[in-house]
mmCIF file of C-alpha atoms in Angstrom:
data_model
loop_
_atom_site.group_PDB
_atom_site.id
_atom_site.type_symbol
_atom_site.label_atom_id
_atom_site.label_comp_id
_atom_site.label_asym_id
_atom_site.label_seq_id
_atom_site.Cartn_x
_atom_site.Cartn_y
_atom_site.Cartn_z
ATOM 1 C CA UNK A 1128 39.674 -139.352 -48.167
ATOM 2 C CA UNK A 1129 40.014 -135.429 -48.538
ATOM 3 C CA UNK A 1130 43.181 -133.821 -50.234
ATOM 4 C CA UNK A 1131 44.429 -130.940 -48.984
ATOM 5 C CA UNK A 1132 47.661 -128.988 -50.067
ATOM 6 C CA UNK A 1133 49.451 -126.661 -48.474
ATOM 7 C CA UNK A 1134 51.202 -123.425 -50.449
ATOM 8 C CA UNK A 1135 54.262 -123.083 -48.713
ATOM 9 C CA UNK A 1136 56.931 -125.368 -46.815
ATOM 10 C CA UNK A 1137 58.260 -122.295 -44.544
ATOM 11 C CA UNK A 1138 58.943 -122.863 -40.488
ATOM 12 C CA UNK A 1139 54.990 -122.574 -40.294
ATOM 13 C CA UNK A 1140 53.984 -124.107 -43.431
ATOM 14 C CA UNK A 1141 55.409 -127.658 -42.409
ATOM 15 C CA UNK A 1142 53.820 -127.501 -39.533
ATOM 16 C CA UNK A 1143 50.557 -127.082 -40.766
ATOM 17 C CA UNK A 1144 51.497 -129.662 -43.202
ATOM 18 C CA UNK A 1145 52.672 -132.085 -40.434
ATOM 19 C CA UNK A 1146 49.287 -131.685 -37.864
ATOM 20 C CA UNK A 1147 47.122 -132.033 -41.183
ATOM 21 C CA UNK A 1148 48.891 -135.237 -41.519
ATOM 22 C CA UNK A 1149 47.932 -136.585 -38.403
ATOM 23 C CA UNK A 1150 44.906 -136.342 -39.632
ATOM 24 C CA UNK A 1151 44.246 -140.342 -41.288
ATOM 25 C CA UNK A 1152 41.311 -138.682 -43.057
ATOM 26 C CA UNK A 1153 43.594 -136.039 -45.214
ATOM 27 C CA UNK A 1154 46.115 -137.046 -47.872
ATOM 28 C CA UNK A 1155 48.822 -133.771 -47.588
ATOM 29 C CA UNK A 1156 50.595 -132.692 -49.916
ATOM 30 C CA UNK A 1157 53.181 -129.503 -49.448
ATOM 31 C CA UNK A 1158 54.230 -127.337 -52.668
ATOM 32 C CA UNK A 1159 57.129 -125.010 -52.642
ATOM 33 C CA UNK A 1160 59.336 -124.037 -54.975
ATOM 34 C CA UNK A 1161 62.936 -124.710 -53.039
ATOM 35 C CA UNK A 1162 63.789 -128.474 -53.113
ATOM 36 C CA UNK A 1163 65.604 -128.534 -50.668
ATOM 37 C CA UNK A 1164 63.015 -127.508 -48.495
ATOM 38 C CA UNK A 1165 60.698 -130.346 -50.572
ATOM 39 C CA UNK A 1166 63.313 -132.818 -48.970
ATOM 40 C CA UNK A 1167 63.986 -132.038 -45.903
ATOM 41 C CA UNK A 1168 59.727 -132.836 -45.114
ATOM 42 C CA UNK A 1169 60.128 -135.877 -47.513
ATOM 43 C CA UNK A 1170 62.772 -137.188 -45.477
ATOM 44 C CA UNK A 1171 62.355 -136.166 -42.059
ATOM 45 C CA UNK A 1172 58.006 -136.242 -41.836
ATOM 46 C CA UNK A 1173 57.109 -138.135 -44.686
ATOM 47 C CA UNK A 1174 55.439 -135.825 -46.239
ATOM 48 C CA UNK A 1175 54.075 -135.546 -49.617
ATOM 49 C CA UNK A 1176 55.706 -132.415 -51.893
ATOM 50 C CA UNK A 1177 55.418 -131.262 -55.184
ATOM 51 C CA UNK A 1178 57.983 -128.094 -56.302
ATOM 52 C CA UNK A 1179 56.144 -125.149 -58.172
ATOM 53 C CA UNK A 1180 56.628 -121.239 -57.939
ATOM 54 C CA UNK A 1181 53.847 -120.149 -55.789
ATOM 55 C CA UNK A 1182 54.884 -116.734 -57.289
ATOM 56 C CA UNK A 1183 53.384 -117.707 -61.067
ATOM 57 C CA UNK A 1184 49.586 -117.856 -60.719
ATOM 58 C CA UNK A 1185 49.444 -120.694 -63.467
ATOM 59 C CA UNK A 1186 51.694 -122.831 -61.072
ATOM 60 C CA UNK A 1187 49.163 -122.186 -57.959
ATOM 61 C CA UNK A 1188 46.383 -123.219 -60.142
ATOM 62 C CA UNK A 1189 48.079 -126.621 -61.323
ATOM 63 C CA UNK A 1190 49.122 -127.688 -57.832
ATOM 64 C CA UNK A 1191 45.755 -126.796 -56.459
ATOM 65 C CA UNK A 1192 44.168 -128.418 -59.107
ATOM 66 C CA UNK A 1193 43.065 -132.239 -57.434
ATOM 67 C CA UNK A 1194 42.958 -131.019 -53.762
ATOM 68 C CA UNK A 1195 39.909 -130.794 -52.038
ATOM 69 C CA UNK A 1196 41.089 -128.379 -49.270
ATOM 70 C CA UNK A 1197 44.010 -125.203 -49.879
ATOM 71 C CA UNK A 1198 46.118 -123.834 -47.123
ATOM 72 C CA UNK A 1199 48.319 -120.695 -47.843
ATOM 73 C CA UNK A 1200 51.176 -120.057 -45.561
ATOM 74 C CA UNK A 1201 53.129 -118.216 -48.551
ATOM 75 C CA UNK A 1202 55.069 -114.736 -48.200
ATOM 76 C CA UNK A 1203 53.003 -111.528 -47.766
ATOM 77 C CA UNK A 1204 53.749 -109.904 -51.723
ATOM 78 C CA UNK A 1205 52.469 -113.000 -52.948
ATOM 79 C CA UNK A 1206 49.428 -113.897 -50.986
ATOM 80 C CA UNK A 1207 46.613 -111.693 -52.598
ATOM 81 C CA UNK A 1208 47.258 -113.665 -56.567
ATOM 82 C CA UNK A 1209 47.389 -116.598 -54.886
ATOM 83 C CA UNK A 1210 43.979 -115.968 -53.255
ATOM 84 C CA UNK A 1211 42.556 -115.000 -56.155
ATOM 85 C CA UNK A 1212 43.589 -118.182 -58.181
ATOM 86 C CA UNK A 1213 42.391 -120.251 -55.488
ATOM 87 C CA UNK A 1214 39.066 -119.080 -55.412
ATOM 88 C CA UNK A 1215 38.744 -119.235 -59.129
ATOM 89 C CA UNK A 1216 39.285 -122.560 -58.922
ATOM 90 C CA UNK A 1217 36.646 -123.037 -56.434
ATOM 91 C CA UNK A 1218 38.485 -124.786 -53.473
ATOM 92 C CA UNK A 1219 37.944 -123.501 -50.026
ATOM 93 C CA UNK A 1220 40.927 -122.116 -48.490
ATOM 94 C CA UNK A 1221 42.370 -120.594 -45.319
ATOM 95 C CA UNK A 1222 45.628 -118.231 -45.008
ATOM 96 C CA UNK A 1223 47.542 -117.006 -42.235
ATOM 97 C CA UNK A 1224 49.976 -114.416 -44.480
ATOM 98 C CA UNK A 1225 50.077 -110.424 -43.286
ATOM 99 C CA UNK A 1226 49.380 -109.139 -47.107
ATOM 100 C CA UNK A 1227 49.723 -105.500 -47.568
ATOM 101 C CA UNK A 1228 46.202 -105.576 -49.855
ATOM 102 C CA UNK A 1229 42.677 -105.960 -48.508
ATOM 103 C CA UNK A 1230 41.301 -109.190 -48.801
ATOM 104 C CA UNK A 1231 38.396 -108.873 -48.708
ATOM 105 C CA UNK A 1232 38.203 -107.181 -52.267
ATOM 106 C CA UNK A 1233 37.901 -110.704 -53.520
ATOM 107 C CA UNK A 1234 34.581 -111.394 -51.290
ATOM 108 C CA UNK A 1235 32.088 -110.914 -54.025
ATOM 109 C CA UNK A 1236 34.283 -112.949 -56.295
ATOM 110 C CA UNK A 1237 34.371 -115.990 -53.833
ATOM 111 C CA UNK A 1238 30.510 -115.676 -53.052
ATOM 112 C CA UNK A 1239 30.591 -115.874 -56.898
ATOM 113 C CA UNK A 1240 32.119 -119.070 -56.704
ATOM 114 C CA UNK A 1241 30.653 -120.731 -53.659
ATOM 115 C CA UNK A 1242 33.951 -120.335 -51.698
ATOM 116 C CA UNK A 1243 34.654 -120.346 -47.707
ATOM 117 C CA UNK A 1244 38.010 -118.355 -47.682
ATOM 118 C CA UNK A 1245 39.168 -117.429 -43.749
ATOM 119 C CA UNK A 1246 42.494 -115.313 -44.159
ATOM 120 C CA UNK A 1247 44.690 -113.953 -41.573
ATOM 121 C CA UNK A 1248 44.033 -117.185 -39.248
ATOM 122 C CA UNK A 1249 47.085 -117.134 -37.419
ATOM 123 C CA UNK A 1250 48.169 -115.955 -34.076
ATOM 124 C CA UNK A 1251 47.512 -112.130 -34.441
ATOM 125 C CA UNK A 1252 46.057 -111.808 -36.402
ATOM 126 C CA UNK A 1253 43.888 -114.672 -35.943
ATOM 127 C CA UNK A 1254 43.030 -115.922 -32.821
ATOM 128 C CA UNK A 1255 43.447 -112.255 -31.514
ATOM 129 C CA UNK A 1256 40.288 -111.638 -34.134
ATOM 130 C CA UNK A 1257 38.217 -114.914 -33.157
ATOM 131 C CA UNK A 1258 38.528 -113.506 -29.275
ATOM 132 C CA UNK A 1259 37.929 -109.582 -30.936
ATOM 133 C CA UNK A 1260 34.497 -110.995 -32.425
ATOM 134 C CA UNK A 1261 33.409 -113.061 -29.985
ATOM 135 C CA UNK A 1262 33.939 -110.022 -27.257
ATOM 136 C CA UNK A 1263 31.786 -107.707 -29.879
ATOM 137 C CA UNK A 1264 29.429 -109.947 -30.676
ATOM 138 C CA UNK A 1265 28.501 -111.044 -25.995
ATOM 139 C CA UNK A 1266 29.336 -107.812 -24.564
ATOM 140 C CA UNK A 1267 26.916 -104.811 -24.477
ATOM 141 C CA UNK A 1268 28.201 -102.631 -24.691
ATOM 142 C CA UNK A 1269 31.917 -103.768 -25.504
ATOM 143 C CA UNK A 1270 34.194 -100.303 -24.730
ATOM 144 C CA UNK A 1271 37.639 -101.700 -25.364
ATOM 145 C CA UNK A 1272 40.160 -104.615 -27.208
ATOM 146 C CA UNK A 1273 43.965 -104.469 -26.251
ATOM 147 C CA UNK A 1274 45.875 -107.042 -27.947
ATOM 148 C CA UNK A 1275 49.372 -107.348 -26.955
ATOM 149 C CA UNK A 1276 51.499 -110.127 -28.850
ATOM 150 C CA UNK A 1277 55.391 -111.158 -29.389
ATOM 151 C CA UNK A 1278 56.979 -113.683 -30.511
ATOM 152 C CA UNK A 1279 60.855 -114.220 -29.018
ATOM 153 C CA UNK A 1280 63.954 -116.144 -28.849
ATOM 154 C CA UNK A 1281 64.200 -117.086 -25.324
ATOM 155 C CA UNK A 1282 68.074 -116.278 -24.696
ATOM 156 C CA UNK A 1283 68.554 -112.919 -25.860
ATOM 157 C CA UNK A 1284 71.626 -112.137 -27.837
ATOM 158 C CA UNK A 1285 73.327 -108.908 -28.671
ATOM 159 C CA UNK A 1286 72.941 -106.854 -30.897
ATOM 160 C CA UNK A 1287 69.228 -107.703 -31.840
ATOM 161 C CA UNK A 1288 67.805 -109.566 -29.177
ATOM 162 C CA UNK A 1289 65.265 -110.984 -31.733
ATOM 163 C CA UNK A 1290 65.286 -113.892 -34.167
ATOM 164 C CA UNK A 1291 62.572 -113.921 -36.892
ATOM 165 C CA UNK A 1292 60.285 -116.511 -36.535
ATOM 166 C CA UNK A 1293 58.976 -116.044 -40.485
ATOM 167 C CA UNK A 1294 60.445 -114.195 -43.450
ATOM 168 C CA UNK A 1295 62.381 -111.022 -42.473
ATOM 169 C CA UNK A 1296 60.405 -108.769 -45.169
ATOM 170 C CA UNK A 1297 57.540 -109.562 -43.181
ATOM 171 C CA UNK A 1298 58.498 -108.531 -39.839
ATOM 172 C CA UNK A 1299 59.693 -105.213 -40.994
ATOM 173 C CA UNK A 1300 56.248 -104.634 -42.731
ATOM 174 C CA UNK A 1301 55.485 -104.274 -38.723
ATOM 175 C CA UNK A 1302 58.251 -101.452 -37.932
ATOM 176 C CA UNK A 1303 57.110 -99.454 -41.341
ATOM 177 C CA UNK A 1304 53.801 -99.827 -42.045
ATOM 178 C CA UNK A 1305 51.521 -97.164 -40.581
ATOM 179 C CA UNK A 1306 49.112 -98.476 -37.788
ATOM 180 C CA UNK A 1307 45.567 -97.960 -37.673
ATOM 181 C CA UNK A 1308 44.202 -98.098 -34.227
ATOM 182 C CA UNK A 1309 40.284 -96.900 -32.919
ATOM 183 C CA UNK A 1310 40.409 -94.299 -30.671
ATOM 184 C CA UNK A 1311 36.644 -93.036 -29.623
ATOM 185 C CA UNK A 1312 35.140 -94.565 -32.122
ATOM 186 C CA UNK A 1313 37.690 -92.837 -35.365
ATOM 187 C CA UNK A 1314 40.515 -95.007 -37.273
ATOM 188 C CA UNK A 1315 43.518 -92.747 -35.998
ATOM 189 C CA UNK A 1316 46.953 -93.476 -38.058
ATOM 190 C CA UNK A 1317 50.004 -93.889 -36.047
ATOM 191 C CA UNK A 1318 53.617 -94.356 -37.232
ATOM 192 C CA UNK A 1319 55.119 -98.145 -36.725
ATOM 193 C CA UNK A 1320 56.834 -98.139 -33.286
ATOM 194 C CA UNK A 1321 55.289 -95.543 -31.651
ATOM 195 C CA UNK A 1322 54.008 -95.138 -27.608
ATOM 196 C CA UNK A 1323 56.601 -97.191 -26.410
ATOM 197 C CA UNK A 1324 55.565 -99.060 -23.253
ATOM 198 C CA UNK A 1325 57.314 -100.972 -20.744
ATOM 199 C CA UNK A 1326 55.144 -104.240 -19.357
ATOM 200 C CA UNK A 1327 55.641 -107.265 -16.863
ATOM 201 C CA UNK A 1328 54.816 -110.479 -18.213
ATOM 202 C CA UNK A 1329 54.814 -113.699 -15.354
ATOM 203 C CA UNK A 1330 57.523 -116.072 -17.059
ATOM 204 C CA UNK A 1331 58.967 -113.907 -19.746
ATOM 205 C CA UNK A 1332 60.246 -110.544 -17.777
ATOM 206 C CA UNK A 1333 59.842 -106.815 -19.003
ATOM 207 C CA UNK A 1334 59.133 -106.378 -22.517
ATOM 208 C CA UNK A 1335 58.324 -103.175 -24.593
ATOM 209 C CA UNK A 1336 55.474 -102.957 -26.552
ATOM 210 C CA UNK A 1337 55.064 -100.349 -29.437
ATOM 211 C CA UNK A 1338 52.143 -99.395 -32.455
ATOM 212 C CA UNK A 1339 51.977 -101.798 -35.334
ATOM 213 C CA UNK A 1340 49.251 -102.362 -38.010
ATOM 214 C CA UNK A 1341 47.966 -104.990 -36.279
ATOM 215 C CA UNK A 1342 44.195 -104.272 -35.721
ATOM 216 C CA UNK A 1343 44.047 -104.864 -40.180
ATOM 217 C CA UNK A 1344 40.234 -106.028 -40.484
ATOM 218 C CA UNK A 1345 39.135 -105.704 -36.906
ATOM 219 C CA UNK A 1346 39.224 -101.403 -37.370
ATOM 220 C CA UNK A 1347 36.407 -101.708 -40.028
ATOM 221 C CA UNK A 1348 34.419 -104.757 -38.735
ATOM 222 C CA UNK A 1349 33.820 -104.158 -35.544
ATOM 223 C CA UNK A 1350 32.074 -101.136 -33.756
ATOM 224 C CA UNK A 1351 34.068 -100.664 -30.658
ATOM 225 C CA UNK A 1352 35.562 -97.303 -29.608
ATOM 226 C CA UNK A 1353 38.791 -97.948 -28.719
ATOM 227 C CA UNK A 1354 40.549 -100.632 -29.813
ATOM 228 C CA UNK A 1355 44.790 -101.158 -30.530
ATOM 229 C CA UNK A 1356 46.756 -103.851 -31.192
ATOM 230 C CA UNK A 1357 50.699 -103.819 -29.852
ATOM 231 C CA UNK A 1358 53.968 -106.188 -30.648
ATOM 232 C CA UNK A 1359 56.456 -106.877 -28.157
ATOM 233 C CA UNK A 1360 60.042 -107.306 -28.202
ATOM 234 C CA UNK A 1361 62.604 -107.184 -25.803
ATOM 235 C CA UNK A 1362 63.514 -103.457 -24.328
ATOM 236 C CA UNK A 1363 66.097 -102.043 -26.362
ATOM 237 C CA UNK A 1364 64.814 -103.445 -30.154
ATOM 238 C CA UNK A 1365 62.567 -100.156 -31.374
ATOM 239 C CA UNK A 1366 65.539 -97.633 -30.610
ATOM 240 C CA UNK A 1367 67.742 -99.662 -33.156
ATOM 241 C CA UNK A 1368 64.713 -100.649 -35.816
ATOM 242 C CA UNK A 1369 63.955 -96.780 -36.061
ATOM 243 C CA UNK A 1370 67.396 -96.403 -36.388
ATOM 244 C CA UNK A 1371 67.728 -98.732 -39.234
ATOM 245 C CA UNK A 1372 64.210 -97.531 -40.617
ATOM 246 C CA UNK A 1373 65.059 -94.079 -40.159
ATOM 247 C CA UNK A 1374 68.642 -94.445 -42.283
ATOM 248 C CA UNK A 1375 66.500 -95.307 -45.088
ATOM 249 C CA UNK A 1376 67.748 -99.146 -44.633
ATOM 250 C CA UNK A 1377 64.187 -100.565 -44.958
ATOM 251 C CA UNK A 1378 63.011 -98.084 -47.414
ATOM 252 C CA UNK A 1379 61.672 -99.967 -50.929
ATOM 253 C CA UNK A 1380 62.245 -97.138 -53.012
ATOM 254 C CA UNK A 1381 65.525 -98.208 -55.683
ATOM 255 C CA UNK A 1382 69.007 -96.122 -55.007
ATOM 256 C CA UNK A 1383 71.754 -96.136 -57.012
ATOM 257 C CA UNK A 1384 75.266 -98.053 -55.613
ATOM 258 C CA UNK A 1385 77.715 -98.419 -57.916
ATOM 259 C CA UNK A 1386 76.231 -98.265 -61.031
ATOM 260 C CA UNK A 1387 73.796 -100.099 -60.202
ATOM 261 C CA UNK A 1388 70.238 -100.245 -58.810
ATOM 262 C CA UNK A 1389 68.813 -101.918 -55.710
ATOM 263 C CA UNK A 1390 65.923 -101.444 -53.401
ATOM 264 C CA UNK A 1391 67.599 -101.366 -49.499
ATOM 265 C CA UNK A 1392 65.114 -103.469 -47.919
ATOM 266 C CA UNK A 1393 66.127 -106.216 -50.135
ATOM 267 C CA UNK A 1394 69.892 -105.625 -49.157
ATOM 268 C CA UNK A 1395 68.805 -105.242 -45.492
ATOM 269 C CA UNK A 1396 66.464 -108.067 -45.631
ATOM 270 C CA UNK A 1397 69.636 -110.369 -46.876
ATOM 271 C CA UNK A 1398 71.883 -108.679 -44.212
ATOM 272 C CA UNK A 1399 69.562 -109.442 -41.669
ATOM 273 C CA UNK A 1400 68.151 -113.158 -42.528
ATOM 274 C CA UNK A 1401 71.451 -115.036 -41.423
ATOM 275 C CA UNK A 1402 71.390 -113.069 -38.074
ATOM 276 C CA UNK A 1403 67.471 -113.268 -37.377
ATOM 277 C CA UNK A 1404 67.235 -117.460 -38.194
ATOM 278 C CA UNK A 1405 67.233 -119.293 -35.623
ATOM 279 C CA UNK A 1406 69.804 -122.135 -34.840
ATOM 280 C CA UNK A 1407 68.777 -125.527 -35.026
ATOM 281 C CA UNK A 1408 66.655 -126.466 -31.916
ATOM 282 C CA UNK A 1409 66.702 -123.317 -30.515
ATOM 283 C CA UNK A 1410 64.194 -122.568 -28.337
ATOM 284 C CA UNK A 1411 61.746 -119.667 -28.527
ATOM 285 C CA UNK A 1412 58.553 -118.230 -27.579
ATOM 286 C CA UNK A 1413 55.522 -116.325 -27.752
ATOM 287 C CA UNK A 1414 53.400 -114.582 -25.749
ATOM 288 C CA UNK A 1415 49.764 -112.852 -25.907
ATOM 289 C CA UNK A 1416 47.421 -110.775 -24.285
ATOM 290 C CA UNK A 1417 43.926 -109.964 -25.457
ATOM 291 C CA UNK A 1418 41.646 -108.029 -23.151
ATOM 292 C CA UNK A 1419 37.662 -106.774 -23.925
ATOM 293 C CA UNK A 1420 36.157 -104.221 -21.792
ATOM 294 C CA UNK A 1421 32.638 -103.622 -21.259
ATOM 295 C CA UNK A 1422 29.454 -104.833 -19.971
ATOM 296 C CA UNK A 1423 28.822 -108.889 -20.184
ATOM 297 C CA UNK A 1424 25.691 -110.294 -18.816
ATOM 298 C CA UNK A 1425 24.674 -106.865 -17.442
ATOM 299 C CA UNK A 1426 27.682 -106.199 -15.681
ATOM 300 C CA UNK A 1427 31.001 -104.203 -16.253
ATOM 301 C CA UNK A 1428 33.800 -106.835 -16.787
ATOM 302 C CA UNK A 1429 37.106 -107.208 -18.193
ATOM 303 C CA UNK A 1430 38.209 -110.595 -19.496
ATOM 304 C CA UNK A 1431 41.716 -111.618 -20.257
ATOM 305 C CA UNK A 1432 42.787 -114.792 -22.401
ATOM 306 C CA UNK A 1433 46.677 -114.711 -21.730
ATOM 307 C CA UNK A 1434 49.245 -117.374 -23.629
ATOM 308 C CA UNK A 1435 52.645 -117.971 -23.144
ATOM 309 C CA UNK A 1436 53.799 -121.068 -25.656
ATOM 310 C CA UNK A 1437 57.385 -122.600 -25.628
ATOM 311 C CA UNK A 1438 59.026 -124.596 -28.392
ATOM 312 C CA UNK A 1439 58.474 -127.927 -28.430
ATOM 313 C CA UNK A 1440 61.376 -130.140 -27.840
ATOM 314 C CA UNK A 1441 59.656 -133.276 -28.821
ATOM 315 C CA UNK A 1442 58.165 -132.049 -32.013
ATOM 316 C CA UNK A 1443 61.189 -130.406 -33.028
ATOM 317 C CA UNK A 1444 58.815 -127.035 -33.640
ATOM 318 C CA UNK A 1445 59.050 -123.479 -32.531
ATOM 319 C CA UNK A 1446 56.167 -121.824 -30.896
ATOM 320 C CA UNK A 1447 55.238 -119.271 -33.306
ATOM 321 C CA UNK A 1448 55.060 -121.759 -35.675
ATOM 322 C CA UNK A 1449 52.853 -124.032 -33.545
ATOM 323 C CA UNK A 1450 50.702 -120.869 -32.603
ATOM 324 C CA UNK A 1451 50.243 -119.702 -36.454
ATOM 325 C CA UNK A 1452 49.605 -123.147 -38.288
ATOM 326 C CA UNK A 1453 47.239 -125.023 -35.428
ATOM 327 C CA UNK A 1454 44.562 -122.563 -35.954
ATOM 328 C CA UNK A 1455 44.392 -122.852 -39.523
ATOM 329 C CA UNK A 1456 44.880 -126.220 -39.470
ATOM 330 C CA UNK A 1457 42.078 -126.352 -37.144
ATOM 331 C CA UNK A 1458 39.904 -123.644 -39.200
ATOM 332 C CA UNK A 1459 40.526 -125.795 -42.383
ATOM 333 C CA UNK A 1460 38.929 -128.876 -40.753
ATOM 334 C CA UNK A 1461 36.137 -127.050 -39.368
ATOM 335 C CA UNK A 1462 35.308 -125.801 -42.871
ATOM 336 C CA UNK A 1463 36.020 -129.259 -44.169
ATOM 337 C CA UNK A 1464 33.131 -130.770 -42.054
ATOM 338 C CA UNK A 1465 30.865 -128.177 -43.055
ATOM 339 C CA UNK A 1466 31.560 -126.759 -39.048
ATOM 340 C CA UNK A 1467 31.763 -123.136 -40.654
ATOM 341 C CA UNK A 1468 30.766 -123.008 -44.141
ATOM 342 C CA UNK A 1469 29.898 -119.425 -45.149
ATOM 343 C CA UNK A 1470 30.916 -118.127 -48.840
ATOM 344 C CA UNK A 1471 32.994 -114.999 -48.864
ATOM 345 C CA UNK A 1472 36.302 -114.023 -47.684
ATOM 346 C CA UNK A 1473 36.292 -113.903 -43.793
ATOM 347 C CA UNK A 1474 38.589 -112.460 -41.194
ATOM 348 C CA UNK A 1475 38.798 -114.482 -38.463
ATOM 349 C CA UNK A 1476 36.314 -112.276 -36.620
ATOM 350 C CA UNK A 1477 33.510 -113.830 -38.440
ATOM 351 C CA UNK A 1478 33.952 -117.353 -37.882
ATOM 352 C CA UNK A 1479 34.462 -116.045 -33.823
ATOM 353 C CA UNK A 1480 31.609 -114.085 -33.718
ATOM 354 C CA UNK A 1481 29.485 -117.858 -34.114
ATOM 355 C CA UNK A 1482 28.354 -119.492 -31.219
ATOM 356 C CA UNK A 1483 30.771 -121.738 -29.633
ATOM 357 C CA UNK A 1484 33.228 -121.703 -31.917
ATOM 358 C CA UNK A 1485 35.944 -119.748 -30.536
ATOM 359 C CA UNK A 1486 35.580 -122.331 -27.447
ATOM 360 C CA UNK A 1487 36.075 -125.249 -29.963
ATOM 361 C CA UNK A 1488 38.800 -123.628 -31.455
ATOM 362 C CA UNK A 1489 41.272 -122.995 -27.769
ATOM 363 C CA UNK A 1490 39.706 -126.876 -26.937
ATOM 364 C CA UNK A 1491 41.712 -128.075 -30.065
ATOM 365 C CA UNK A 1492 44.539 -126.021 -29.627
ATOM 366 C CA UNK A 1493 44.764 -127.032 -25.577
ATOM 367 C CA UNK A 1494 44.824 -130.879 -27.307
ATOM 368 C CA UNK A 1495 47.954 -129.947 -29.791
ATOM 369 C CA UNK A 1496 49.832 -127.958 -26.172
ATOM 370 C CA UNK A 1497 48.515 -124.048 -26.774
ATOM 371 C CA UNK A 1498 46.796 -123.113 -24.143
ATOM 372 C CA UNK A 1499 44.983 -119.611 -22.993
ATOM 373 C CA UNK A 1500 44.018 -119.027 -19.644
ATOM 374 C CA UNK A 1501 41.038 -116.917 -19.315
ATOM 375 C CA UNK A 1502 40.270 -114.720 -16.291
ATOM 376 C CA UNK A 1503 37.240 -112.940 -16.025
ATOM 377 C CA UNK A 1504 37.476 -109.149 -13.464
ATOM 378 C CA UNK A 1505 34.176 -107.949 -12.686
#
């Protein structure tokens, strides 16, 4: 029996934690460092824990230590250490966090060490990447990738309309960090929030969509012309986050208040974490669009794989935490039966670029409830 341990026992944490479970091949084990958190999946799932400070490198490397397989679904500021130590340690691993840093720097260091690392396997990024490569790698030439993606409470509630599906300092990463798009074949740098756009979705309603950073590896890896990736929110959100952003509220450079020091994202981050959780069993959603443009088969064609997900009542598990964990989850066990086994440090537009694996990978998710309809315009 393989052990495999998941860093992490956030909203999509457990989850992975709880589908690797089902597994009766995998012994799981879930490390965080809040034990309350450590209880709550003792006591409700059964799960396995162990409480560490994924923050301290020396703590990643003990409770990595006797697991055959790693799984990271820790905060953005402290996913590149905990990389590193990983690899070190020579475990294979698989990540969904939005870190700032290139990951990639630590590629020669994991070929080094014989490891398969896969980062970024999420939602978008992730499966937004493993459709990216696979439209690279079968159309000639491919033109264009759109990737439109949100993830939403489904009752909207004043003032915010929005509920944070993962940890507030991440999401507002999305409304400051600068976003690289491809535009005619040059990275172009937009501000966060920019061209906003008003667009019909079937099920959800009207929805803005604005620039993020989303694109991340896709910009350099792949040699299409024009390519952007978009979030979505309900209208109304990016006149109040540029507000906020503009006021200096999610700025990370210290002020002083009252003698003394403090950074105002962390203040707004507090502020906002109470407002932006969601209630117990509330539902939410999340919806996604990826389109490639160009010529398949030797003809000009657009195809479209469109999901809208819904929490799971059953389950007890909100969608974007379905959506993020099942394809690591599902990455981890491909690497685990030697299904993709390539040392290095991958974006998930390498393992979708091989053939038949990005149709493996929506047939598993389709099993666990995620499902994205393609349509093919020619």
């Amino acid at each position: 029996m393989k052990r495999a341990i998941v860093l992490g026992g956030g909203m999509v944490g457990s989850a992975m934690a709880r589908d690797l479970a089902a597994d009766p091949e995998l012994e799981v084990t879930v490390a965080d460092v809040r034990p309350e958190a450590l209880k709550h999946l003792r006591e409700r799932y059964g799960l396995r824990t162990v409480q560490a400070d994924l923050s301290d490198p020396a703590e990643v490397k003990r409770v990595i230590a006797d697991h055959d397989l790693v799984l990271g679904g820790l905060a953005s500021t402290i996913a590149l250490q905990a990389l590193r130590v990983v690899i070190e340690s020579k475990k294979n691993y698989v990540d969904i966090a939005f870190m700032a840093e290139d990951a990639t720097q630590l590629d020669g260091l994991a070929k080094e060490h014989g490891v398969t690392a896969v980062v970024d396997c999420g939602v978008a990024p992730g499966i937004s990447n493993m459709i990216a490569g696979w439209g690279a790698k079968n159309f000639d030439p491919c033109r264009r990738i759109e990737i439109l993606v949100g993830g939403l409470p489904v009752i909207r509630r004043w003032p915010y309309d929005y509920k944070a599906p993962f940890a507030p300092h991440d999401v507002i990463e999305e409304y400051t960090r600068p976003a690289r798009i491809v535009e005619r074949g040059q990275i172009v740098v937009k501000e966060a929030l920019s061209e906003p756009e008003l667009l019909d979705f079937p099920g959800v309603g009207t929805l803005e969509a604005f620039n993020t950073d989303g694109l991340r590896s896709l910009a350099y890896t792949l040699k299409v012309p024009d390519m952007r990736e978009r979030t979505m929110r309900y209208p109304g959100h990016i006149a109040l986050m540029r507000a906020m952003r503009d006021t200096g509220l999610f700025s990370k450079e210290p002020i002083t208040v009252a003698g003394g020091t403090v950074r105002p994202l962390d203040v707004t981050a507090a502020l906002l974490f109470p407002k932006w959780t969601f209630d117990e069993r509330e539902a939410d959603l999340t919806v996604m669009r990826v389109s490639v443009e160009g010529r398949h088969e030797g003809v000009d064609t657009r195809i479209v794989w469109d999901l809208l997900d819904h929490y799971d009542p059953v389950a007890d598990m909100r969608s974007m935490s379905r959506t993020t964990a099942f394809p690591a989850t599902i990455m981890a066990r491909m690497i685990a039966r030697g299904r993709f086994v390539r040392p290095g440090v991958h974006p998930p537009e390498v393992p979708g670029a091989e053939p038949g694996l990005l149709d493996e990978m929506l047939h598993e998710l389709q099993a666990r409830g995620v499902r994205y309809d393609k349509r093919v315009e020619r």
